[in-house]
XYZ file of C-alpha atoms in Angstrom:
738
model
C 34.130 68.757 70.598
C 37.930 68.447 70.614
C 39.503 65.190 69.126
C 42.547 63.248 69.081
C 44.668 63.686 65.656
C 44.622 60.563 63.510
C 44.962 59.749 59.911
C 42.022 57.954 58.381
C 43.332 56.328 54.837
C 39.966 55.084 53.250
C 39.591 51.755 50.964
C 36.819 50.524 48.968
C 35.734 46.863 49.229
C 34.822 45.323 46.006
C 32.455 42.631 47.078
C 30.117 40.049 45.818
C 27.885 37.643 47.623
C 29.145 34.372 48.719
C 27.402 31.822 46.314
C 30.040 28.950 45.699
C 33.641 28.265 45.964
C 35.756 29.955 43.665
C 39.268 29.018 42.028
C 42.085 30.298 44.370
C 43.550 33.680 43.373
C 46.308 35.743 45.259
C 44.617 37.907 47.995
C 43.292 41.323 46.518
C 44.522 44.437 48.367
C 41.969 46.998 49.313
C 42.468 49.961 46.971
C 42.601 53.509 48.042
C 39.827 55.962 47.321
C 38.900 59.397 47.752
C 37.116 60.357 51.214
C 33.489 60.643 51.081
C 31.704 63.734 50.447
C 31.697 66.122 53.647
C 34.826 64.408 55.175
C 34.588 62.842 58.433
C 36.178 59.942 59.989
C 34.974 57.016 58.057
C 36.163 57.874 54.263
C 35.783 55.441 51.677
C 33.063 55.185 48.812
C 29.745 53.139 49.281
C 29.946 49.726 47.932
C 28.269 49.288 44.503
C 25.718 46.473 45.306
C 24.149 46.801 41.816
C 27.020 44.742 40.669
C 26.765 42.054 43.607
C 25.108 38.885 42.692
C 24.229 35.678 44.825
C 22.148 33.768 47.542
C 21.651 34.361 51.144
C 22.730 32.155 54.013
C 20.496 29.182 54.871
C 16.810 30.295 56.329
C 17.116 33.763 54.664
C 15.970 35.151 51.413
C 18.171 38.130 49.855
C 16.852 40.542 47.189
C 17.994 43.761 45.517
C 16.300 46.701 47.018
C 17.864 49.740 45.059
C 21.130 50.262 46.310
C 20.757 47.904 49.138
C 20.235 44.438 49.769
C 16.956 43.281 51.497
C 17.199 40.405 53.673
C 14.390 38.237 55.107
C 14.999 35.569 57.850
C 12.709 32.835 58.984
C 12.745 31.464 62.501
C 15.898 29.604 63.030
C 18.566 28.334 65.631
C 21.684 29.692 63.583
C 23.206 32.670 62.093
C 21.026 33.526 59.192
C 21.672 36.670 56.950
C 23.824 37.940 54.192
C 27.615 36.806 53.732
C 29.865 38.627 51.165
C 33.062 37.065 49.728
C 36.089 38.657 47.991
C 36.316 38.780 44.338
C 39.684 36.813 45.090
C 40.939 34.697 47.755
C 41.149 37.156 50.420
C 40.607 40.982 51.272
C 44.071 42.397 52.636
C 42.886 44.969 55.252
C 46.254 45.278 56.688
C 46.362 48.897 58.399
C 42.799 49.583 58.076
C 40.963 50.544 61.189
C 37.304 49.146 60.657
C 34.559 47.771 58.577
C 31.010 49.246 58.514
C 27.561 48.481 57.137
C 24.511 50.418 57.095
C 21.385 48.426 58.418
C 17.698 49.334 58.397
C 15.333 47.394 60.433
C 12.180 46.854 58.483
C 10.333 44.999 61.000
C 8.115 45.761 63.850
C 10.332 44.402 66.759
C 13.698 45.429 67.696
C 16.477 43.689 65.714
C 19.455 42.249 67.487
C 22.069 42.120 64.234
C 25.743 41.437 63.983
C 28.410 42.455 61.566
C 31.285 39.825 61.382
C 34.783 39.617 59.625
C 35.842 36.093 59.165
C 39.438 34.183 58.399
C 39.415 30.887 56.933
C 37.968 28.392 59.957
C 36.580 31.368 61.679
C 34.712 30.156 65.263
C 32.279 33.138 66.021
C 31.296 31.134 69.244
C 34.809 31.014 70.644
C 35.658 34.561 69.065
C 38.315 32.876 67.240
C 39.480 33.778 63.845
C 36.880 36.539 63.610
C 35.717 40.151 64.589
C 32.155 40.859 65.620
C 29.935 43.883 66.371
C 26.435 43.775 67.722
C 23.576 46.333 67.633
C 20.210 46.641 68.544
C 17.926 48.652 66.018
C 14.579 49.640 66.913
C 11.527 49.200 64.534
C 11.901 51.230 61.457
C 15.145 52.616 62.718
C 18.838 52.672 60.679
C 22.050 52.376 62.017
C 25.766 51.998 60.986
C 27.407 48.994 62.564
C 31.229 49.546 62.804
C 33.456 46.391 63.780
C 36.981 47.305 64.613
C 39.580 45.022 63.119
C 41.499 43.339 66.065
C 44.687 41.758 64.470
C 46.861 39.361 66.239
C 49.961 41.205 67.513
C 53.395 40.656 65.922
C 55.530 38.221 67.492
C 57.794 40.878 69.099
C 54.869 42.568 71.008
C 52.989 39.457 72.130
C 54.349 38.991 75.696
C 55.042 42.722 75.912
C 51.500 43.447 75.647
C 50.019 40.563 77.266
C 47.440 41.270 80.000
C 45.666 44.205 78.192
C 42.436 43.659 76.327
C 43.047 46.876 74.194
C 46.466 47.918 73.092
C 48.460 50.379 70.832
C 48.006 49.111 67.468
C 44.408 47.601 68.184
C 45.759 44.199 68.709
C 43.707 41.063 70.342
C 46.319 39.898 72.986
C 44.015 36.937 74.145
C 45.602 33.771 72.803
C 43.872 32.104 69.736
C 41.755 35.297 69.265
C 41.970 38.119 66.950
C 42.345 37.836 63.080
C 44.830 38.093 60.053
C 43.756 41.378 58.381
C 45.223 40.144 55.392
C 43.254 37.003 54.937
C 39.717 38.195 55.489
C 37.470 35.673 53.368
C 34.057 36.762 54.548
C 32.199 39.712 55.754
C 28.435 38.902 57.066
C 25.509 40.766 58.672
C 23.374 38.506 60.465
C 20.969 37.708 63.393
C 21.780 35.206 65.809
C 18.985 32.611 66.861
C 15.999 34.810 65.921
C 12.949 34.034 68.002
C 10.850 34.888 64.667
C 10.897 36.213 61.326
C 12.714 39.694 60.695
C 13.713 41.693 57.919
C 16.198 44.419 57.114
C 18.430 45.870 54.417
C 22.142 46.300 54.436
C 23.865 48.949 52.241
C 26.952 51.129 52.256
C 29.580 48.706 53.138
C 32.877 50.116 53.745
C 36.358 49.869 55.080
C 38.306 52.683 56.354
C 40.226 54.487 59.296
C 43.342 53.374 61.066
C 44.262 52.000 64.612
C 43.576 54.634 67.251
C 46.949 54.243 68.748
C 49.207 53.615 65.906
C 52.733 52.006 66.549
C 56.062 53.908 66.278
C 58.387 52.831 63.537
C 60.785 51.460 66.187
C 58.971 48.963 68.476
C 61.248 49.766 71.295
C 60.061 53.551 71.524
C 56.536 52.112 72.488
C 57.763 51.334 75.902
C 57.193 52.595 78.998
C 53.633 52.930 77.885
C 52.031 54.723 80.938
C 53.350 57.928 83.352
C 53.402 58.202 86.990
C 49.462 58.794 86.913
C 48.858 55.580 84.941
C 47.961 57.459 81.519
C 49.275 56.881 78.198
C 52.331 58.561 77.415
C 52.529 58.885 73.693
C 49.403 60.705 73.069
C 47.687 63.875 74.596
C 43.648 64.622 74.670
C 41.247 66.941 76.382
C 41.298 66.326 80.219
C 44.594 64.692 80.538
C 46.577 65.469 83.780
C 50.140 66.809 83.182
C 51.140 67.303 86.717
C 49.817 68.239 90.190
C 48.573 71.763 89.174
C 45.952 69.957 86.772
C 44.664 68.110 89.646
C 44.223 71.134 91.898
C 42.592 72.871 89.065
C 40.157 70.121 88.314
C 39.349 70.047 91.877
C 38.447 73.570 92.152
C 36.479 73.626 88.894
C 34.456 70.489 90.011
C 33.670 72.169 93.429
C 32.115 74.800 91.598
C 30.101 72.674 89.325
C 28.678 70.695 92.489
C 27.752 73.941 94.181
C 25.766 74.890 91.174
C 24.232 71.383 90.783
C 23.204 69.910 94.377
C 20.722 67.402 92.899
C 17.024 67.036 92.176
C 14.932 68.904 94.422
C 12.005 66.410 93.983
C 13.974 63.552 95.829
C 13.901 62.856 99.496
C 17.061 61.686 101.369
C 17.050 58.095 99.837
C 16.636 59.359 96.330
C 13.080 58.317 96.238
C 10.102 60.493 94.525
C 9.351 63.154 97.144
C 6.967 64.849 94.945
C 5.094 61.429 93.762
C 2.750 59.082 95.598
C 3.366 57.915 99.274
C 2.795 54.244 99.610
C 3.124 52.049 102.875
C 6.439 53.032 104.800
C 8.063 49.618 106.069
C 11.439 51.167 106.949
C 13.186 48.834 104.461
C 13.375 48.906 100.603
C 10.809 46.676 99.053
C 9.288 46.337 95.365
C 5.455 47.226 94.214
C 3.608 47.636 91.103
C 2.301 51.449 90.629
C 0.157 52.005 87.437
C 1.056 48.740 85.735
C 4.990 49.315 86.011
C 7.278 47.953 88.811
C 9.287 50.132 91.326
C 11.226 49.825 94.232
C 9.707 51.443 97.271
C 11.930 53.279 99.685
C 12.018 52.996 103.381
C 9.621 56.140 103.746
C 7.096 54.696 101.343
C 8.235 56.684 98.259
C 8.409 55.419 94.948
C 12.114 54.951 93.859
C 13.753 53.905 90.504
C 17.379 52.674 91.166
C 19.835 54.696 89.006
C 23.549 53.947 89.983
C 26.955 53.030 89.580
C 28.835 49.640 90.157
C 32.236 49.320 91.675
C 32.278 52.590 93.529
C 35.802 52.554 95.092
C 38.899 54.085 94.966
C 40.678 51.256 93.363
C 39.295 51.101 89.657
C 42.505 51.763 88.432
C 44.620 49.158 89.989
C 46.884 46.986 87.793
C 49.190 43.985 87.848
C 53.082 45.014 87.897
C 54.575 41.508 88.402
C 56.893 40.995 85.385
C 55.599 44.069 83.552
C 58.088 46.810 84.752
C 58.497 47.643 80.961
C 55.091 49.277 81.014
C 55.469 51.677 83.593
C 57.691 55.109 83.431
C 57.551 55.257 87.095
C 56.201 53.334 90.075
C 56.239 54.800 93.546
C 58.885 54.512 96.015
C 57.648 51.855 98.545
C 58.844 53.687 101.578
C 56.908 56.947 100.507
C 53.179 57.350 101.190
C 52.353 56.306 97.816
C 53.822 52.993 98.730
C 50.526 52.172 100.629
C 48.982 51.704 97.005
C 50.949 48.546 96.275
C 48.955 45.417 96.844
C 48.333 41.808 95.807
C 45.833 40.321 93.278
C 43.367 37.669 94.481
C 42.634 36.415 91.173
C 43.956 35.437 87.724
C 41.758 34.332 84.623
C 43.934 36.122 81.899
C 46.788 33.093 81.906
C 49.366 35.671 82.607
C 49.477 35.659 86.291
C 48.979 33.072 89.353
C 47.003 34.109 92.432
C 48.987 36.658 94.227
C 50.395 38.968 91.564
C 51.542 42.388 92.915
C 49.381 45.308 91.924
C 49.463 48.981 92.041
C 46.709 51.217 92.573
C 47.082 54.194 90.280
C 43.542 55.640 91.047
C 44.072 55.629 94.707
C 47.557 57.003 94.488
C 46.104 60.090 92.349
C 43.526 60.574 95.020
C 46.197 61.214 97.795
C 47.773 63.611 95.513
C 44.600 65.545 94.612
C 43.127 65.291 98.120
C 46.064 64.969 100.490
C 46.486 62.816 103.544
C 43.077 62.958 104.560
C 41.963 61.569 101.038
C 39.993 58.346 102.250
C 37.575 60.551 104.306
C 37.211 63.469 102.181
C 36.835 61.416 98.978
C 33.940 59.330 100.633
C 31.951 62.353 101.335
C 32.627 63.798 97.890
C 31.344 60.701 96.382
C 27.925 60.930 97.792
C 27.699 64.470 96.705
C 28.806 63.916 93.073
C 26.113 60.893 92.900
C 23.372 63.334 94.117
C 24.556 66.217 91.957
C 24.998 63.808 88.812
C 21.299 62.598 89.270
C 22.110 59.197 90.601
C 20.676 57.538 93.705
C 22.559 54.033 94.163
C 25.816 52.744 94.906
C 25.712 49.349 93.344
C 27.583 46.076 93.279
C 31.126 45.523 94.077
C 31.468 48.787 95.728
C 33.485 50.035 99.067
C 32.209 49.697 102.202
C 34.013 52.627 103.524
C 31.845 54.756 101.048
C 28.415 53.171 101.172
C 28.262 52.745 104.904
C 28.390 56.530 105.268
C 24.678 55.931 104.723
C 24.141 58.684 102.488
C 23.125 56.899 99.295
C 21.220 53.703 99.087
C 23.511 50.606 98.199
C 23.449 47.092 97.217
C 25.420 44.434 99.307
C 27.878 42.011 97.621
C 28.104 38.502 98.862
C 31.386 37.265 97.650
C 34.387 34.778 98.712
C 35.576 34.525 102.037
C 39.054 35.326 101.174
C 38.844 38.762 99.741
C 41.252 41.306 100.999
C 40.110 44.080 103.403
C 38.529 46.255 100.930
C 38.978 49.758 102.423
C 42.955 49.357 102.473
C 44.390 51.713 99.787
C 46.025 48.738 98.020
C 42.858 46.846 97.729
C 41.999 45.753 94.276
C 38.113 45.313 95.180
C 35.552 42.510 95.191
C 36.611 40.311 92.385
C 36.102 36.388 93.377
C 33.018 34.676 93.716
C 31.144 33.007 96.610
C 32.128 29.811 95.205
C 35.894 30.116 96.151
C 35.386 28.197 99.261
C 32.557 25.702 98.257
C 32.821 22.881 96.060
C 32.243 23.167 92.379
C 31.313 20.744 89.413
C 34.642 19.952 88.479
C 33.987 19.272 84.768
C 32.469 22.841 84.358
C 34.610 25.815 82.618
C 34.208 29.186 81.162
C 32.804 32.388 82.283
C 34.256 33.461 85.907
C 34.891 29.998 86.806
C 33.328 26.565 87.423
C 30.019 26.279 88.521
C 29.289 25.509 91.965
C 27.858 22.171 93.217
C 24.771 23.199 94.670
C 24.201 19.819 96.086
C 27.141 19.921 98.467
C 26.535 21.404 101.798
C 29.263 23.776 101.422
C 27.427 25.702 98.872
C 24.750 26.935 101.613
C 27.148 27.144 104.400
C 29.493 29.535 102.492
C 26.457 31.631 101.494
C 25.263 31.857 105.168
C 28.935 32.807 106.343
C 29.055 35.549 103.686
C 25.548 37.008 104.252
C 26.454 36.970 108.157
C 29.497 39.102 107.251
C 26.962 42.082 106.761
C 25.701 41.898 110.316
C 25.833 45.481 111.862
C 26.412 46.659 108.339
C 23.789 45.965 105.670
C 21.690 43.422 107.796
C 18.600 45.567 108.915
C 19.966 48.622 107.406
C 17.224 50.858 105.825
C 20.097 52.306 103.178
C 20.630 48.626 101.795
C 18.646 48.208 98.875
C 19.421 44.445 98.529
C 21.906 41.556 98.110
C 23.609 40.226 95.101
C 24.938 36.560 95.668
C 27.139 35.796 92.885
C 27.720 37.315 89.376
C 27.329 36.070 85.634
C 27.356 32.266 86.506
C 27.799 30.109 83.323
C 24.610 28.168 82.940
C 26.246 26.049 79.943
C 25.962 26.656 76.226
C 22.888 24.681 76.039
C 20.245 23.273 78.454
C 22.054 19.962 78.833
C 25.762 21.344 79.459
C 25.729 21.274 83.081
C 24.042 17.821 83.397
C 26.862 16.492 80.922
C 29.606 18.290 83.165
C 28.233 16.347 86.093
C 28.532 13.039 84.345
C 32.151 13.896 83.257
C 33.348 14.610 87.004
C 34.490 12.412 89.446
C 32.288 9.656 91.196
C 32.112 11.711 94.296
C 30.620 14.654 92.776
C 27.435 15.489 94.693
C 25.826 17.055 91.506
C 26.897 13.544 89.645
C 24.993 11.627 92.416
C 21.990 13.803 92.325
C 21.583 13.518 88.666
C 21.654 9.784 88.736
C 19.358 9.499 91.526
C 17.039 11.724 89.427
C 17.595 9.147 86.592
C 16.873 6.242 89.008
C 13.672 7.676 89.866
C 12.339 7.815 86.312
C 13.906 4.598 84.913
C 14.185 2.426 87.887
C 16.601 -0.064 86.012
C 19.835 0.759 84.160
C 18.517 -1.556 81.400
C 15.386 0.892 80.866
C 17.851 3.990 80.745
C 20.244 2.256 78.232
C 17.094 1.450 75.952
C 16.105 5.101 76.207
C 19.457 6.592 75.759
C 20.882 4.023 73.494
C 23.643 3.440 75.965
C 25.790 0.638 77.327
C 26.173 1.111 80.938
C 26.675 -1.814 83.097
C 25.008 -0.602 86.172
C 24.044 2.517 87.952
C 27.447 2.257 89.788
C 29.448 2.231 86.674
C 27.472 5.311 85.355
C 28.746 7.130 88.519
C 32.316 5.843 88.001
C 32.520 6.749 84.430
C 33.768 10.249 83.438
C 32.819 9.918 79.559
C 29.918 12.366 78.915
C 27.225 10.777 76.816
C 27.083 11.448 72.898
C 25.451 14.508 72.020
C 22.139 12.629 71.144
C 21.966 10.562 74.014
C 19.533 11.518 77.108
C 18.812 15.144 75.800
C 15.721 15.410 77.553
C 16.726 13.910 80.946
C 19.721 16.040 80.887
C 17.878 19.102 80.267
C 15.462 18.416 83.035
C 18.268 18.387 85.466
C 19.171 21.876 84.557
C 15.846 22.697 86.272
C 17.029 20.865 89.415
C 20.189 22.754 89.532
C 18.559 25.985 88.916
C 16.021 24.934 91.604
C 18.459 24.230 94.395
C 20.603 27.105 93.392
C 18.137 30.004 93.561
C 16.226 28.544 96.677
C 19.563 28.424 98.894
C 20.523 31.923 97.780
C 17.262 33.190 98.896
C 17.251 31.144 102.367
C 20.353 32.554 103.031
C 19.458 35.987 102.443
C 16.290 35.527 104.319
C 17.766 33.624 107.017
C 20.216 36.527 108.163
C 18.195 39.446 106.854
C 14.534 38.516 106.718
C 13.472 42.120 105.165
C 16.562 42.064 102.769
C 15.734 41.833 99.051
C 17.357 38.968 97.200
C 18.540 40.510 93.861
C 19.089 37.636 91.954
C 22.426 36.318 90.004
C 23.318 38.820 87.777
C 22.614 37.103 84.470
C 25.174 37.582 81.772
C 22.724 39.097 79.121
C 20.296 36.350 79.306
C 19.827 32.476 80.125
C 17.889 29.333 79.345
C 14.269 30.111 79.812
C 14.131 27.050 82.848
C 16.789 29.181 84.612
C 15.263 32.452 84.179
C 11.933 31.296 85.154
C 13.396 29.661 88.025
C 15.201 33.108 88.933
C 11.972 34.888 88.793
C 10.328 32.411 91.112
C 12.758 32.957 94.036
C 14.251 36.305 93.361
C 12.727 39.491 94.846
C 14.159 41.211 91.963
C 15.760 39.462 88.927
C 19.109 40.919 87.885
C 20.541 41.032 84.126
C 23.649 42.472 82.915
C 22.442 44.024 79.747
C 25.327 45.551 77.336
C 23.167 46.866 74.411
C 22.448 50.100 72.673
C 19.104 50.083 74.275
C 16.429 48.080 76.340
C 13.854 48.630 73.353
C 13.867 44.711 72.850
C 13.974 43.599 76.590
C 10.879 41.459 77.121
C 10.394 38.934 80.052
C 9.380 35.423 78.947
C 5.623 35.007 78.556
C 3.955 34.317 81.962
C 6.453 36.034 83.860
C 5.922 39.314 85.615
C 8.648 40.500 87.897
C 10.858 43.452 88.471
C 14.215 43.552 86.752
C 17.263 45.505 87.672
C 19.820 46.055 85.028
C 23.098 45.010 86.942
C 25.742 46.157 84.343
C 25.860 48.161 81.101
C 28.102 50.949 79.560
C 29.686 52.696 76.525
C 33.068 54.012 75.852
C 35.269 55.383 73.169
C 38.753 55.796 72.103
C 39.372 59.522 72.494
C 40.438 60.041 76.026
C 43.573 57.916 75.889
C 42.173 54.333 76.571
C 42.998 51.423 74.243
C 39.571 49.904 74.579
C 36.443 51.415 74.061
C 34.354 48.951 76.382
C 31.823 46.578 75.584
C 29.861 48.825 73.728
C 32.347 51.267 71.692
C 30.856 54.615 70.548
C 32.618 57.337 68.239
C 33.455 59.718 71.035
C 32.440 61.345 74.344
C 29.803 63.199 73.023
C 28.153 60.347 71.305
C 28.834 58.274 74.893
C 26.571 60.913 76.491
C 23.954 60.759 74.064
C 23.826 56.669 74.351
C 23.853 56.988 77.951
C 20.749 59.166 77.974
C 18.970 56.917 75.243
C 19.548 53.713 77.347
C 18.068 54.882 80.611
C 15.220 56.255 78.706
C 14.542 52.959 77.274
C 14.597 51.554 80.749
C 12.374 54.015 82.267
C 9.734 53.213 79.557
C 10.099 49.451 80.292
C 7.346 48.276 82.574
C 9.639 45.617 84.445
C 12.923 47.726 84.916
C 13.256 49.238 88.143
C 16.875 50.460 87.837
C 20.399 50.486 85.681
C 23.355 50.209 87.097
C 26.415 51.587 84.999
C 29.889 49.520 85.207
C 31.612 51.341 86.533
C 32.299 54.284 88.476
C 36.045 54.836 87.309
C 38.123 53.740 84.402
C 39.847 50.687 84.453
C 43.782 50.689 84.371
C 45.415 51.595 80.942
C 47.454 48.464 81.478
C 44.513 46.126 82.155
C 43.269 44.744 85.604
C 43.907 40.817 86.170
C 41.770 39.791 83.376
C 43.052 42.348 81.305
C 39.972 44.465 80.904
C 41.224 48.236 80.347
C 38.265 49.793 79.273
C 37.072 53.561 78.996
C 34.158 52.670 81.068
C 34.237 54.986 84.065
C 32.345 58.295 85.002
C 35.831 59.537 86.000
C 39.360 58.834 84.645
C 42.269 57.324 86.421
C 43.073 60.801 87.667
C 39.626 61.182 89.091
C 38.449 63.876 86.459
C 34.649 63.439 85.505
C 33.764 62.880 82.018
C 31.832 65.897 81.451
C 29.830 64.536 78.338
C 28.582 61.688 80.513
C 27.908 63.527 83.509
C 25.598 66.013 81.705
C 23.879 63.511 79.857
C 23.480 61.642 83.511
C 21.956 64.863 84.935
C 19.788 65.419 82.052
C 17.855 62.173 82.402
C 18.540 61.503 86.089
C 16.826 64.692 87.123
C 13.699 63.761 85.223
C 13.768 60.119 86.425
C 10.422 59.899 87.919
C 8.407 62.055 85.486
C 9.607 59.919 82.660
C 8.973 56.677 84.555
C 5.377 57.993 85.468
C 5.061 58.994 81.913
C 4.573 62.895 82.612
C 7.714 63.923 80.847
C 8.938 64.404 77.541
C 10.428 61.182 76.754
C 12.352 62.432 73.560
């Protein structure tokens, strides 16, 4: 496998376990060392733990175990584990690419473990002053965790590089985030809020490498950053497009590949298991249990496991261009055919743009170059052939109607805001807003993709109904529609009281606030009884409504947590009602939880959803379990892996070493999902890479099956075929599960 050429200086960290405050000494620079035996990217010698001394963090016990540290953690709500401190005031890791540690899971359950680098005063919850890498390690397995050092950019590059999550030099451009690599005061290996006891070892703590995209000596030479295709200018890599001849060659090569791999023969037209059992055919997708595992059942009555891609569009590589001309070597003449790919942004959460920033769709422009003037129709047909050939059977969330309404591949329907632009125009940026843009929100909420909807205001249900109704004549009643996703990754609050506190901190006319006060009135009857229980001093119920001061942390926790159940019930009930009122046989696929949620919220989602959806970025689903007492099908709405060896500045939410490792990780993740009795599908995020210069929120991940020039990542496609062509045999337990 060819790799980009980089120099990897290695350093050794002389570490001791954090035990007590030490007299301040000058920062100790990391010392050079010889590469480890056998070479490789990492270099550096393993840490000599024999000379380390000290104690563990609270609720953990640490002891020597040969060349490693053995860590035992008891049940906790914190971050127990092991923390190392420098011999002096700090380590100076300037110019170093990463720190890594070898961790072995000694327990009988999967272990979710984290490796963190901290500056003084680091806030791991807000990701300020720290860098964190997480992994899930199966029982008995051993894994190397590697955390990339994301430094704050030099002043001269703060503004020029804003709007990109990943940058040349590996900087963190989000304000307030990133670390000072010259002042690393702690390195920790810990678990977060463990549900029970766990045990693991830590060894081979190393630092090494260099940023994947080093800066030129003269910073002015860094710009422009991308070429006319939207690719990084200052580096080459296998598969990079240098001109139209490369696009033509790639098209010819792929045509031969698709002809040689038409798709699994054991699938019916929907991608269901033709060779498997036949259940009742209803003409629509439904869910059922077969042999103690949950499945979708396709319209013909065949078992169906949803293996798909999110955001199947021609706009994955769009990027804002307003005020960023220095980044682009060449943008299209507006009067040329390529001028059609200019567009307008409909969201802005990075702090760099207001709503309405101008954009350019590099991926769409490259499709015109590659497929000619009839590119939209030709590409839509190609996408369906690709998916079948690759062993995929679902076009998932946020995808393009012009593609999925050809009705050749099952799809999910997205229920989003009313003010989204027409998705089928060349310059469209894609569905990115949420259903709540046109309904009232709880004013004091924040975070995530926006404020939480006020589900007690009539506008919430009204918008839902209008949005689902927009699918009449399209998804409504369509046998190819797998189901509906209303909303995406809502922020349910840092704890079970957060939404109730936000309601009390909102204006007096906030419907959620009045619903909460009504609930409190029903329990306490008089304000005096509430004051006694809360140790509060409200003069009256009306005074409570008029106040925007949230209660003290210790006040009314049980009552505030109880209101979360009320909010969750109102949210999921109305979402279900909206879907079923417009499309009675359509499946309600849930709210796409961002990883997980509070138990009461998850249980409520399970009660109302036909399928619960969870966006789960992890190495595997080996540790994925539903709360006790819940038996419901689950679809994984988002997941992915990425690497830095194909010209992208950010390796994605789950970085791996290279494309070969990416393919292996893909196969491992899907295999673990197929073994899970609740999981009925995995939807990779996303079809194409994000723009090198970032979308509106700065994401510029290597997360696609194809790059910005529509060239498939061969290693990922091959892995997808290996697992995709065996989906049903593995799900049914009839194949080698490796």
